[in-house]
Amino acid sequence: MFKIINMDIHALYKLYQENPVISTDTRTIPEGSIFFALRGEKFNANTFAAQALATGASYVVVDEANYVVDDRCILVDDVLSTLQQLANFHRQQLTIPVIGVTGTNGKTTTKELLYAVLSQKFKTYATKGNLNNHIGVPLTLLAIQDDVEVAIIEMGANHLGEIGFLCSIAEPTCGLITNVGKAHLEGFGSFEGVKKTKGELYDFLKRTDGLLFLQGDNEHLTEMEKQRGINHVVRYGFSSANDIIGKLETANPLLTISWRTHKEGEAALSIVKTNLTGSYNTENILAAVAVGLHFGLTKEEVNVGLESYTPTNNRSQITKTANNVVIADYYNANASSMAAALDNIAVIEASKKAIILGDMFEMGEESFVEHQKVIAKAQSIGVDRLIFVGKAFYEQREVADEFYQTTEEAIEAILRNPVSGCTILLKASRGMAFEKLMEVL
Ligand code: ATP
Ligand code: MG
């Protein structure tokens, strides 16, 4: 792979054990940390090495010799690979279950739900925020301290091979793919590319005899499992063949779910009132039930965990504004999460509804068709007001309704003709900056 020029991995690991805080952000360097001077597109953190030492870092890891100022500088071939190698070395010292979570949509929500449930019984560590890539996964692993009993690692990908690589670093003992859908098609090439990449988690679990939690009613995921024949599988879903069987009872707009185990049957039904909206979250919740029960939690512990989770991150968050109830889901958007969000607003009980959708980014060649499908689906719901925002939607403005090229134009239009008394779905890719719309709703 690469070699550490003036220190081997064991020696570096010893330094990490003595200074178990890693920093990569030049703006906040904790006292006594090891600063890894990563290189981004715009800047080269090697140039901050001396400053990092001056402001509190115990050591810096650099990959350019001319930034070595004293023997607190560790010179390596490649800082990023060293960070990944150190993270994997640390991972190998841990003898705890490591749960890998990937998928097109719902990774963070599922991770948070898993955390809420497992923390009822165990000292649990989960990925902070959305630190799910080739840098975030190593940082997550290196933040796991000795007293942690279970770790949950979110793994994201936008190109082929990425999940396999993250698995090789995190070495999950079990895991799940939330779902596979059309997102980041520019990086994956096609939906097949998405399945192949996410499936690298299944490849890893197969190879290491790990345990898979499987949404047993998702035809893509079940097919992907079948192709590999994974030995240990716990199934969750809606049909009676699953090990954990759940049902969405009500969504008005918060979800009430019922669930039971296949073994126990109908008589042992649990009812859980959650603080989540979005019917698509039902399967995320059932994943957390499956994981919780597998790790020996009681039903009560599982349910208390589920009830304790309130999203705060603009993922399926409900906000009462001056004039409306807003389902704020503008953290991201792709073809499958748009469809799921539309299914959800369709079933929500409300006297008046509005839908405001912004462009889905990174859709590549399928962008036109996928935006077209979203328009058709949104129109089929029959809401009181339907607004589309962004260049991709605007290209198809001849199909009636309201279309605006930019979020600013949509704001002006809403100021002229306010939306009020509605339950509103607000969904777009992050780059559309839909949080600005909140002020006029
Ligand atoms: P990212 O790729 O940004 O890390 P993520 O996979 O972590 O995203 P979340 O942040 O949990 O996903 O959720 C993002 C959005 O995906 C939600 O607000 C919702 O619209 C949609 N979503 C969540 N769960 C599902 C699901 N099971 N099926 C379809 N869509 C879902
Ligand atoms: Mg996420």
Tab-separated table of C-alpha atoms and ligand atoms in Angstrom:
chain	number	residue	atom	x	y	z
A	1	MET	CA	0.000	0.000	0.000
A	2	PHE	CA	2.306	2.718	1.283
A	3	LYS	CA	4.979	3.039	3.907
A	4	ILE	CA	5.421	5.328	6.827
A	5	ILE	CA	8.796	6.832	6.236
A	6	ASN	CA	10.054	7.557	9.694
A	7	MET	CA	7.732	5.522	11.877
A	8	ASP	CA	6.067	2.149	11.590
A	9	ILE	CA	2.375	1.622	12.274
A	10	HIS	CA	2.994	0.102	15.714
A	11	ALA	CA	4.953	3.135	16.802
A	12	LEU	CA	2.340	5.459	15.358
A	13	TYR	CA	-0.371	3.497	17.144
A	14	LYS	CA	1.472	3.887	20.416
A	15	LEU	CA	1.507	7.655	19.921
A	16	TYR	CA	-2.212	7.541	19.168
A	17	GLN	CA	-2.863	5.588	22.370
A	18	GLU	CA	-1.054	8.270	24.308
A	19	ASN	CA	-2.781	11.043	22.360
A	20	PRO	CA	-6.092	9.497	21.359
A	21	VAL	CA	-7.613	12.537	19.698
A	22	ILE	CA	-7.235	13.010	15.965
A	23	SER	CA	-7.672	16.357	14.286
A	24	THR	CA	-7.847	17.238	10.628
A	25	ASP	CA	-9.488	20.639	10.826
A	26	THR	CA	-7.036	23.496	11.088
A	27	ARG	CA	-9.684	25.721	12.675
A	28	THR	CA	-10.104	23.537	15.731
A	29	ILE	CA	-7.069	21.659	16.926
A	30	PRO	CA	-7.707	20.099	20.329
A	31	GLU	CA	-4.892	20.269	22.857
A	32	GLY	CA	-2.799	17.108	22.733
A	33	SER	CA	-4.210	15.815	19.473
A	34	ILE	CA	-2.449	14.286	16.509
A	35	PHE	CA	-3.034	16.502	13.512
A	36	PHE	CA	-3.263	14.734	10.143
A	37	ALA	CA	-2.387	17.207	7.407
A	38	LEU	CA	-4.815	16.134	4.708
A	39	ARG	CA	-4.812	17.594	1.266
A	40	GLY	CA	-8.055	18.859	-0.224
A	41	GLU	CA	-8.820	20.267	-3.632
A	42	LYS	CA	-8.345	23.795	-2.450
A	43	PHE	CA	-5.728	23.590	0.265
A	44	ASN	CA	-2.841	21.569	1.514
A	45	ALA	CA	-2.856	21.140	5.282
A	46	ASN	CA	0.876	20.365	5.238
A	47	THR	CA	1.282	24.113	5.212
A	48	PHE	CA	-0.486	24.264	8.606
A	49	ALA	CA	1.835	21.780	10.287
A	50	ALA	CA	3.861	24.307	12.257
A	51	GLN	CA	0.737	26.238	13.207
A	52	ALA	CA	-0.961	23.044	14.394
A	53	LEU	CA	1.970	22.301	16.693
A	54	ALA	CA	1.982	25.879	17.935
A	55	THR	CA	-1.728	25.791	18.750
A	56	GLY	CA	-1.798	22.568	20.704
A	57	ALA	CA	-1.249	19.469	18.563
A	58	SER	CA	1.155	16.974	20.121
A	59	TYR	CA	2.166	15.607	16.740
A	60	VAL	CA	1.508	16.309	13.098
A	61	VAL	CA	1.465	13.782	10.279
A	62	VAL	CA	2.671	15.319	7.015
A	63	ASP	CA	3.601	14.022	3.585
A	64	GLU	CA	5.858	16.801	2.369
A	65	ALA	CA	9.361	16.815	3.797
A	66	ASN	CA	9.776	20.578	3.662
A	67	TYR	CA	7.053	21.025	6.286
A	68	VAL	CA	8.874	18.933	8.860
A	69	VAL	CA	9.871	21.438	11.539
A	70	ASP	CA	10.925	19.187	14.413
A	71	ASP	CA	10.656	15.630	15.695
A	72	ARG	CA	6.972	16.050	16.459
A	73	CYS	CA	6.410	15.833	12.693
A	74	ILE	CA	5.794	12.373	11.329
A	75	LEU	CA	6.647	12.193	7.660
A	76	VAL	CA	4.716	9.619	5.648
A	77	ASP	CA	4.170	8.803	1.975
A	78	ASP	CA	0.557	9.740	2.108
A	79	VAL	CA	-1.315	11.294	5.033
A	80	LEU	CA	-4.765	10.042	4.024
A	81	SER	CA	-3.628	6.420	3.605
A	82	THR	CA	-1.829	6.619	6.928
A	83	LEU	CA	-5.004	7.835	8.606
A	84	GLN	CA	-6.917	4.952	7.039
A	85	GLN	CA	-4.257	2.430	7.999
A	86	LEU	CA	-4.142	3.666	11.585
A	87	ALA	CA	-7.930	3.509	11.792
A	88	ASN	CA	-7.911	-0.069	10.555
A	89	PHE	CA	-5.154	-0.994	12.987
A	90	HIS	CA	-7.227	0.472	15.826
A	91	ARG	CA	-10.286	-1.365	14.531
A	92	GLN	CA	-8.373	-4.628	14.715
A	93	GLN	CA	-7.619	-4.078	18.384
A	94	LEU	CA	-11.342	-3.763	19.143
A	95	THR	CA	-13.201	-6.940	19.995
A	96	ILE	CA	-16.662	-5.406	19.820
A	97	PRO	CA	-19.466	-5.797	17.279
A	98	VAL	CA	-19.147	-3.217	14.514
A	99	ILE	CA	-22.322	-2.541	12.573
A	100	GLY	CA	-21.903	-1.155	9.059
A	101	VAL	CA	-24.788	0.865	7.663
A	102	THR	CA	-24.940	1.811	4.016
A	103	GLY	CA	-27.656	2.342	1.398
A	104	THR	CA	-28.943	5.031	-0.903
A	105	ASN	CA	-31.355	6.681	1.527
A	106	GLY	CA	-31.886	6.569	5.253
A	107	LYS	CA	-28.357	5.723	6.420
A	108	THR	CA	-28.093	8.525	8.957
A	109	THR	CA	-31.643	8.072	10.211
A	110	THR	CA	-31.135	4.326	10.591
A	111	LYS	CA	-27.794	4.865	12.286
A	112	GLU	CA	-29.410	7.303	14.749
A	113	LEU	CA	-32.250	4.860	15.425
A	114	LEU	CA	-29.797	2.027	15.977
A	115	TYR	CA	-27.890	4.248	18.356
A	116	ALA	CA	-31.058	5.258	20.229
A	117	VAL	CA	-32.007	1.611	20.656
A	118	LEU	CA	-28.623	0.042	21.431
A	119	SER	CA	-27.721	2.772	23.931
A	120	GLN	CA	-30.522	1.477	26.127
A	121	LYS	CA	-28.260	-1.414	26.999
A	122	PHE	CA	-24.746	-0.759	25.750
A	123	LYS	CA	-22.147	1.940	25.693
A	124	THR	CA	-22.563	2.667	22.003
A	125	TYR	CA	-20.552	4.778	19.613
A	126	ALA	CA	-22.004	5.881	16.284
A	127	THR	CA	-20.769	8.024	13.425
A	128	LYS	CA	-21.207	11.678	14.313
A	129	GLY	CA	-23.400	13.588	11.890
A	130	ASN	CA	-22.729	12.377	8.396
A	131	LEU	CA	-18.988	11.553	8.618
A	132	ASN	CA	-19.416	8.601	6.297
A	133	ASN	CA	-16.680	8.758	3.668
A	134	HIS	CA	-13.035	7.736	3.237
A	135	ILE	CA	-12.034	10.341	5.822
A	136	GLY	CA	-15.107	10.242	8.062
A	137	VAL	CA	-15.048	6.466	8.539
A	138	PRO	CA	-11.417	6.430	9.748
A	139	LEU	CA	-12.103	9.390	12.042
A	140	THR	CA	-15.153	7.612	13.415
A	141	LEU	CA	-13.142	4.468	14.133
A	142	LEU	CA	-10.361	6.415	15.795
A	143	ALA	CA	-12.909	8.062	18.092
A	144	ILE	CA	-13.945	4.687	19.527
A	145	GLN	CA	-12.546	4.390	23.027
A	146	ASP	CA	-11.869	1.326	25.137
A	147	ASP	CA	-15.138	1.355	27.041
A	148	VAL	CA	-17.333	1.259	23.916
A	149	GLU	CA	-19.313	-1.971	23.600
A	150	VAL	CA	-20.918	-1.583	20.160
A	151	ALA	CA	-20.026	0.675	17.228
A	152	ILE	CA	-22.252	1.805	14.388
A	153	ILE	CA	-20.483	3.030	11.304
A	154	GLU	CA	-22.313	4.889	8.527
A	155	MET	CA	-20.717	4.283	5.149
A	156	GLY	CA	-21.519	6.451	2.170
A	157	ALA	CA	-20.431	6.172	-1.421
A	158	ASN	CA	-20.693	8.045	-4.651
A	159	HIS	CA	-18.476	5.889	-6.832
A	160	LEU	CA	-17.736	2.234	-7.511
A	161	GLY	CA	-15.590	0.360	-5.045
A	162	GLU	CA	-16.037	2.806	-2.206
A	163	ILE	CA	-18.065	0.593	0.138
A	164	GLY	CA	-15.649	-2.302	-0.314
A	165	PHE	CA	-12.829	0.015	0.607
A	166	LEU	CA	-14.646	1.366	3.671
A	167	CYS	CA	-15.423	-2.217	4.744
A	168	SER	CA	-11.745	-3.077	4.502
A	169	ILE	CA	-11.049	-0.277	6.989
A	170	ALA	CA	-14.032	-0.694	9.344
A	171	GLU	CA	-14.295	-4.505	9.122
A	172	PRO	CA	-17.963	-4.643	10.137
A	173	THR	CA	-19.058	-7.809	11.913
A	174	CYS	CA	-22.615	-7.216	10.816
A	175	GLY	CA	-24.529	-4.644	8.852
A	176	LEU	CA	-27.280	-3.590	6.585
A	177	ILE	CA	-28.090	-1.822	3.366
A	178	THR	CA	-31.125	0.395	3.984
A	179	ASN	CA	-32.108	0.317	0.306
A	180	VAL	CA	-30.710	0.876	-3.169
A	181	GLY	CA	-31.990	3.609	-5.415
A	182	LYS	CA	-31.034	6.089	-8.054
A	183	ALA	CA	-28.594	8.586	-6.627
A	184	HIS	CA	-25.124	9.841	-7.573
A	185	LEU	CA	-25.649	8.293	-10.996
A	186	GLU	CA	-22.854	10.474	-12.339
A	187	GLY	CA	-20.373	8.617	-10.125
A	188	PHE	CA	-21.906	5.130	-10.250
A	189	GLY	CA	-22.654	5.130	-13.977
A	190	SER	CA	-26.003	3.398	-13.558
A	191	PHE	CA	-28.382	1.788	-11.089
A	192	GLU	CA	-26.415	-1.440	-11.585
A	193	GLY	CA	-23.368	0.484	-10.399
A	194	VAL	CA	-25.258	1.549	-7.257
A	195	LYS	CA	-26.211	-2.069	-6.497
A	196	LYS	CA	-22.714	-3.324	-7.129
A	197	THR	CA	-21.155	-0.741	-4.836
A	198	LYS	CA	-23.630	-1.090	-1.971
A	199	GLY	CA	-23.406	-4.852	-2.441
A	200	GLU	CA	-19.746	-4.687	-1.477
A	201	LEU	CA	-21.006	-4.705	2.125
A	202	TYR	CA	-22.719	-8.028	1.400
A	203	ASP	CA	-19.523	-9.282	-0.245
A	204	PHE	CA	-17.614	-8.409	2.894
A	205	LEU	CA	-20.141	-10.070	5.221
A	206	LYS	CA	-20.157	-13.174	3.045
A	207	ARG	CA	-16.381	-13.370	3.035
A	208	THR	CA	-16.061	-12.872	6.792
A	209	ASP	CA	-19.099	-14.933	7.780
A	210	GLY	CA	-20.759	-11.838	9.225
A	211	LEU	CA	-24.406	-11.214	9.963
A	212	LEU	CA	-26.744	-9.387	7.633
A	213	PHE	CA	-29.889	-7.520	8.633
A	214	LEU	CA	-32.030	-7.629	5.508
A	215	GLN	CA	-35.148	-5.711	4.496
A	216	GLY	CA	-36.792	-8.936	3.408
A	217	ASP	CA	-39.445	-7.323	1.223
A	218	ASN	CA	-37.048	-5.226	-0.818
A	219	GLU	CA	-36.667	-7.139	-4.062
A	220	HIS	CA	-33.326	-5.577	-4.970
A	221	LEU	CA	-31.784	-6.349	-1.597
A	222	THR	CA	-33.163	-9.872	-1.401
A	223	GLU	CA	-31.858	-10.593	-4.884
A	224	MET	CA	-28.463	-9.196	-3.980
A	225	GLU	CA	-28.387	-11.428	-0.894
A	226	LYS	CA	-29.435	-14.488	-2.894
A	227	GLN	CA	-26.637	-13.966	-5.404
A	228	ARG	CA	-24.146	-14.218	-2.572
A	229	GLY	CA	-25.848	-16.661	-0.235
A	230	ILE	CA	-24.951	-15.008	3.049
A	231	ASN	CA	-24.963	-17.513	5.923
A	232	HIS	CA	-26.399	-15.429	8.744
A	233	VAL	CA	-29.401	-13.301	7.899
A	234	VAL	CA	-32.043	-11.645	10.084
A	235	ARG	CA	-34.970	-10.422	8.016
A	236	TYR	CA	-37.174	-7.451	8.816
A	237	GLY	CA	-40.057	-6.070	6.790
A	238	PHE	CA	-43.790	-6.078	6.325
A	239	SER	CA	-44.684	-9.538	5.094
A	240	SER	CA	-45.153	-12.506	7.378
A	241	ALA	CA	-42.050	-14.334	6.126
A	242	ASN	CA	-39.732	-11.910	7.939
A	243	ASP	CA	-38.229	-12.484	11.386
A	244	ILE	CA	-39.384	-9.021	12.462
A	245	ILE	CA	-42.732	-8.058	11.014
A	246	GLY	CA	-43.948	-4.493	11.179
A	247	LYS	CA	-46.773	-2.318	10.046
A	248	LEU	CA	-47.341	1.393	9.730
A	249	GLU	CA	-50.442	2.048	11.815
A	250	THR	CA	-50.849	5.820	11.433
A	251	ALA	CA	-48.936	8.752	9.961
A	252	ASN	CA	-50.577	11.976	11.038
A	253	PRO	CA	-47.894	13.056	10.500
A	254	LEU	CA	-45.837	11.290	13.209
A	255	LEU	CA	-45.584	7.559	12.744
A	256	THR	CA	-47.116	4.933	14.955
A	257	ILE	CA	-45.767	1.503	14.162
A	258	SER	CA	-46.693	-1.953	15.306
A	259	TRP	CA	-44.215	-4.804	15.238
A	260	ARG	CA	-43.852	-8.389	16.343
A	261	THR	CA	-41.471	-11.257	15.901
A	262	HIS	CA	-42.236	-14.133	13.594
A	263	LYS	CA	-41.558	-16.512	16.449
A	264	GLU	CA	-43.990	-15.011	18.909
A	265	GLY	CA	-46.815	-14.248	16.515
A	266	GLU	CA	-49.702	-11.766	16.639
A	267	ALA	CA	-50.324	-12.097	20.356
A	268	ALA	CA	-47.090	-10.306	21.234
A	269	LEU	CA	-47.614	-7.117	19.265
A	270	SER	CA	-45.751	-3.940	20.265
A	271	ILE	CA	-47.103	-0.504	19.425
A	272	VAL	CA	-44.600	2.348	19.249
A	273	LYS	CA	-45.350	6.035	18.886
A	274	THR	CA	-42.331	7.617	17.230
A	275	ASN	CA	-41.250	11.206	16.702
A	276	LEU	CA	-40.512	10.560	13.056
A	277	THR	CA	-42.550	11.391	10.025
A	278	GLY	CA	-42.235	9.817	6.607
A	279	SER	CA	-43.800	6.437	5.939
A	280	TYR	CA	-40.442	5.372	4.452
A	281	ASN	CA	-39.022	5.532	7.971
A	282	THR	CA	-41.070	2.486	8.919
A	283	GLU	CA	-38.418	0.201	7.466
A	284	ASN	CA	-35.645	2.175	9.154
A	285	ILE	CA	-37.445	1.679	12.459
A	286	LEU	CA	-37.872	-2.043	11.813
A	287	ALA	CA	-34.150	-2.295	11.096
A	288	ALA	CA	-33.507	-0.855	14.550
A	289	VAL	CA	-35.926	-3.366	16.089
A	290	ALA	CA	-34.124	-6.231	14.362
A	291	VAL	CA	-30.715	-5.037	15.508
A	292	GLY	CA	-31.887	-4.314	19.063
A	293	LEU	CA	-33.449	-7.745	19.513
A	294	HIS	CA	-30.433	-9.453	17.985
A	295	PHE	CA	-28.207	-7.805	20.575
A	296	GLY	CA	-30.391	-9.050	23.379
A	297	LEU	CA	-32.457	-5.999	24.250
A	298	THR	CA	-35.904	-6.568	25.656
A	299	LYS	CA	-38.909	-5.387	23.679
A	300	GLU	CA	-39.400	-2.614	26.205
A	301	GLU	CA	-35.818	-1.430	25.801
A	302	VAL	CA	-36.220	-1.439	22.019
A	303	ASN	CA	-39.426	0.581	22.224
A	304	VAL	CA	-38.077	3.084	24.738
A	305	GLY	CA	-35.115	3.604	22.428
A	306	LEU	CA	-37.324	4.142	19.399
A	307	GLU	CA	-39.573	6.572	21.245
A	308	SER	CA	-36.616	8.562	22.492
A	309	TYR	CA	-35.387	9.518	19.030
A	310	THR	CA	-36.398	12.901	17.664
A	311	PRO	CA	-34.724	13.956	14.424
A	312	THR	CA	-33.084	17.350	14.478
A	313	ASN	CA	-31.235	17.360	11.233
A	314	ASN	CA	-33.674	18.463	8.500
A	315	ARG	CA	-34.274	14.867	7.622
A	316	SER	CA	-37.988	14.311	7.838
A	317	GLN	CA	-38.305	16.982	10.491
A	318	ILE	CA	-41.676	18.519	11.288
A	319	THR	CA	-41.720	22.235	11.993
A	320	LYS	CA	-44.723	24.384	12.809
A	321	THR	CA	-44.190	27.728	11.124
A	322	ALA	CA	-46.291	30.881	11.412
A	323	ASN	CA	-48.785	29.732	8.788
A	324	ASN	CA	-48.153	26.055	8.088
A	325	VAL	CA	-46.822	22.692	9.192
A	326	VAL	CA	-43.662	21.969	7.225
A	327	ILE	CA	-42.096	18.581	6.609
A	328	ALA	CA	-38.563	19.819	6.140
A	329	ASP	CA	-36.687	17.285	4.054
A	330	TYR	CA	-34.278	19.465	2.152
A	331	TYR	CA	-31.106	17.869	3.432
A	332	ASN	CA	-30.851	15.856	0.232
A	333	ALA	CA	-32.916	14.492	-2.632
A	334	ASN	CA	-32.618	11.807	-5.259
A	335	ALA	CA	-35.066	9.843	-7.365
A	336	SER	CA	-35.933	7.258	-4.742
A	337	SER	CA	-36.105	9.563	-1.736
A	338	MET	CA	-38.317	11.960	-3.736
A	339	ALA	CA	-40.679	9.097	-4.490
A	340	ALA	CA	-40.695	8.047	-0.826
A	341	ALA	CA	-41.378	11.600	0.348
A	342	LEU	CA	-44.251	11.941	-2.128
A	343	ASP	CA	-45.753	8.637	-0.993
A	344	ASN	CA	-45.583	9.997	2.515
A	345	ILE	CA	-47.316	13.337	1.877
A	346	ALA	CA	-49.959	11.393	-0.031
A	347	VAL	CA	-50.925	9.343	3.034
A	348	ILE	CA	-50.634	12.094	5.641
A	349	GLU	CA	-53.965	13.224	7.034
A	350	ALA	CA	-54.298	17.007	6.543
A	351	SER	CA	-57.080	19.273	5.330
A	352	LYS	CA	-54.806	21.244	2.986
A	353	LYS	CA	-51.494	20.146	1.506
A	354	ALA	CA	-48.753	21.761	-0.537
A	355	ILE	CA	-45.637	20.338	-2.156
A	356	ILE	CA	-42.546	22.407	-2.932
A	357	LEU	CA	-39.819	20.465	-4.678
A	358	GLY	CA	-36.353	21.530	-5.752
A	359	ASP	CA	-33.939	19.990	-8.241
A	360	MET	CA	-32.225	16.666	-7.637
A	361	PHE	CA	-28.503	17.093	-8.333
A	362	GLU	CA	-25.974	14.622	-9.759
A	363	MET	CA	-28.572	12.703	-11.770
A	364	GLY	CA	-26.400	12.530	-14.890
A	365	GLU	CA	-28.040	11.442	-18.126
A	366	GLU	CA	-31.202	10.346	-16.349
A	367	SER	CA	-31.854	13.802	-14.954
A	368	PHE	CA	-34.563	14.845	-17.436
A	369	VAL	CA	-36.527	11.610	-17.174
A	370	GLU	CA	-36.238	11.390	-13.391
A	371	HIS	CA	-37.422	14.979	-12.919
A	372	GLN	CA	-40.254	14.237	-15.318
A	373	LYS	CA	-41.303	11.241	-13.214
A	374	VAL	CA	-41.246	13.314	-10.044
A	375	ILE	CA	-43.463	15.961	-11.651
A	376	ALA	CA	-45.966	13.330	-12.749
A	377	LYS	CA	-46.007	11.638	-9.365
A	378	ALA	CA	-46.408	14.937	-7.500
A	379	GLN	CA	-49.261	15.952	-9.786
A	380	SER	CA	-51.035	12.642	-9.268
A	381	ILE	CA	-51.363	13.314	-5.533
A	382	GLY	CA	-53.683	16.280	-6.104
A	383	VAL	CA	-52.527	18.806	-3.506
A	384	ASP	CA	-53.691	22.398	-3.057
A	385	ARG	CA	-50.455	23.951	-4.235
A	386	LEU	CA	-47.596	22.436	-6.196
A	387	ILE	CA	-44.364	24.352	-6.768
A	388	PHE	CA	-41.219	23.209	-8.598
A	389	VAL	CA	-37.932	25.041	-8.228
A	390	GLY	CA	-34.610	24.787	-10.033
A	391	LYS	CA	-33.151	24.602	-13.521
A	392	ALA	CA	-33.896	20.921	-14.117
A	393	PHE	CA	-37.553	21.242	-13.171
A	394	TYR	CA	-37.842	24.541	-15.016
A	395	GLU	CA	-36.918	22.846	-18.299
A	396	GLN	CA	-40.260	21.071	-18.064
A	397	ARG	CA	-42.353	24.077	-17.089
A	398	GLU	CA	-44.874	23.630	-19.923
A	399	VAL	CA	-46.634	20.916	-17.882
A	400	ALA	CA	-48.584	23.528	-15.856
A	401	ASP	CA	-48.327	24.311	-12.116
A	402	GLU	CA	-45.786	26.744	-10.760
A	403	PHE	CA	-42.177	26.558	-11.860
A	404	TYR	CA	-39.350	28.831	-10.759
A	405	GLN	CA	-35.723	28.768	-11.827
A	406	THR	CA	-34.276	29.645	-8.444
A	407	THR	CA	-35.152	29.426	-4.767
A	408	GLU	CA	-35.107	33.248	-4.638
A	409	GLU	CA	-37.768	33.439	-7.360
A	410	ALA	CA	-39.892	30.925	-5.471
A	411	ILE	CA	-39.589	33.032	-2.320
A	412	GLU	CA	-40.800	36.124	-4.195
A	413	ALA	CA	-43.722	34.188	-5.623
A	414	ILE	CA	-44.732	32.891	-2.197
A	415	LEU	CA	-44.510	36.394	-0.766
A	416	ARG	CA	-46.891	37.586	-3.509
A	417	ASN	CA	-49.214	34.612	-3.060
A	418	PRO	CA	-48.673	33.066	0.370
A	419	VAL	CA	-49.101	29.414	1.249
A	420	SER	CA	-51.095	29.059	4.444
A	421	GLY	CA	-52.961	26.515	6.501
A	422	CYS	CA	-51.145	23.700	4.721
A	423	THR	CA	-49.053	20.687	5.577
A	424	ILE	CA	-46.147	21.268	3.216
A	425	LEU	CA	-43.535	18.867	1.908
A	426	LEU	CA	-40.311	20.754	1.293
A	427	LYS	CA	-37.741	18.624	-0.474
A	428	ALA	CA	-34.699	19.319	-2.629
A	429	SER	CA	-31.017	18.619	-2.985
A	430	ARG	CA	-28.894	20.408	-0.428
A	431	GLY	CA	-27.533	22.873	-2.987
A	432	MET	CA	-30.980	24.388	-3.545
A	433	ALA	CA	-30.717	26.023	-0.090
A	434	PHE	CA	-34.371	25.352	0.687
A	435	GLU	CA	-33.894	26.450	4.291
A	436	LYS	CA	-34.374	29.977	2.916
A	437	LEU	CA	-37.964	29.105	2.049
A	438	MET	CA	-38.796	28.453	5.695
A	439	GLU	CA	-38.941	32.195	6.340
A	440	VAL	CA	-41.850	32.711	3.969
A	441	LEU	CA	-43.846	29.711	5.083
B	1	ATP	P1	-26.640	10.856	2.926
B	1	ATP	O1	-26.345	10.138	1.659
B	1	ATP	O2	-26.751	12.313	2.750
B	1	ATP	O3	-25.736	10.470	4.054
B	1	ATP	P2	-28.578	9.190	4.253
B	1	ATP	O4	-28.580	7.934	3.487
B	1	ATP	O5	-27.790	9.253	5.493
B	1	ATP	O6	-28.180	10.399	3.333
B	1	ATP	P3	-30.793	10.254	5.720
B	1	ATP	O7	-30.048	11.485	5.965
B	1	ATP	O8	-31.101	9.372	6.858
B	1	ATP	O9	-30.125	9.444	4.569
B	1	ATP	O10	-32.169	10.608	5.038
B	1	ATP	C1	-32.196	11.464	3.920
B	1	ATP	C2	-33.538	11.392	3.266
B	1	ATP	O11	-33.719	10.133	2.629
B	1	ATP	C3	-34.731	11.460	4.214
B	1	ATP	O12	-35.034	12.740	4.593
B	1	ATP	C4	-35.815	10.839	3.376
B	1	ATP	O13	-36.314	11.738	2.432
B	1	ATP	C5	-35.091	9.748	2.631
B	1	ATP	N1	-35.225	8.406	3.242
B	1	ATP	C6	-34.882	8.026	4.491
B	1	ATP	N2	-35.115	6.724	4.686
B	1	ATP	C7	-35.604	6.251	3.530
B	1	ATP	C8	-36.026	4.965	3.092
B	1	ATP	N3	-35.958	3.912	3.906
B	1	ATP	N4	-36.467	4.867	1.822
B	1	ATP	C9	-36.518	5.922	1.007
B	1	ATP	N5	-36.148	7.156	1.353
B	1	ATP	C10	-35.697	7.330	2.600
B	2	MG	MG	-26.109	10.277	5.953
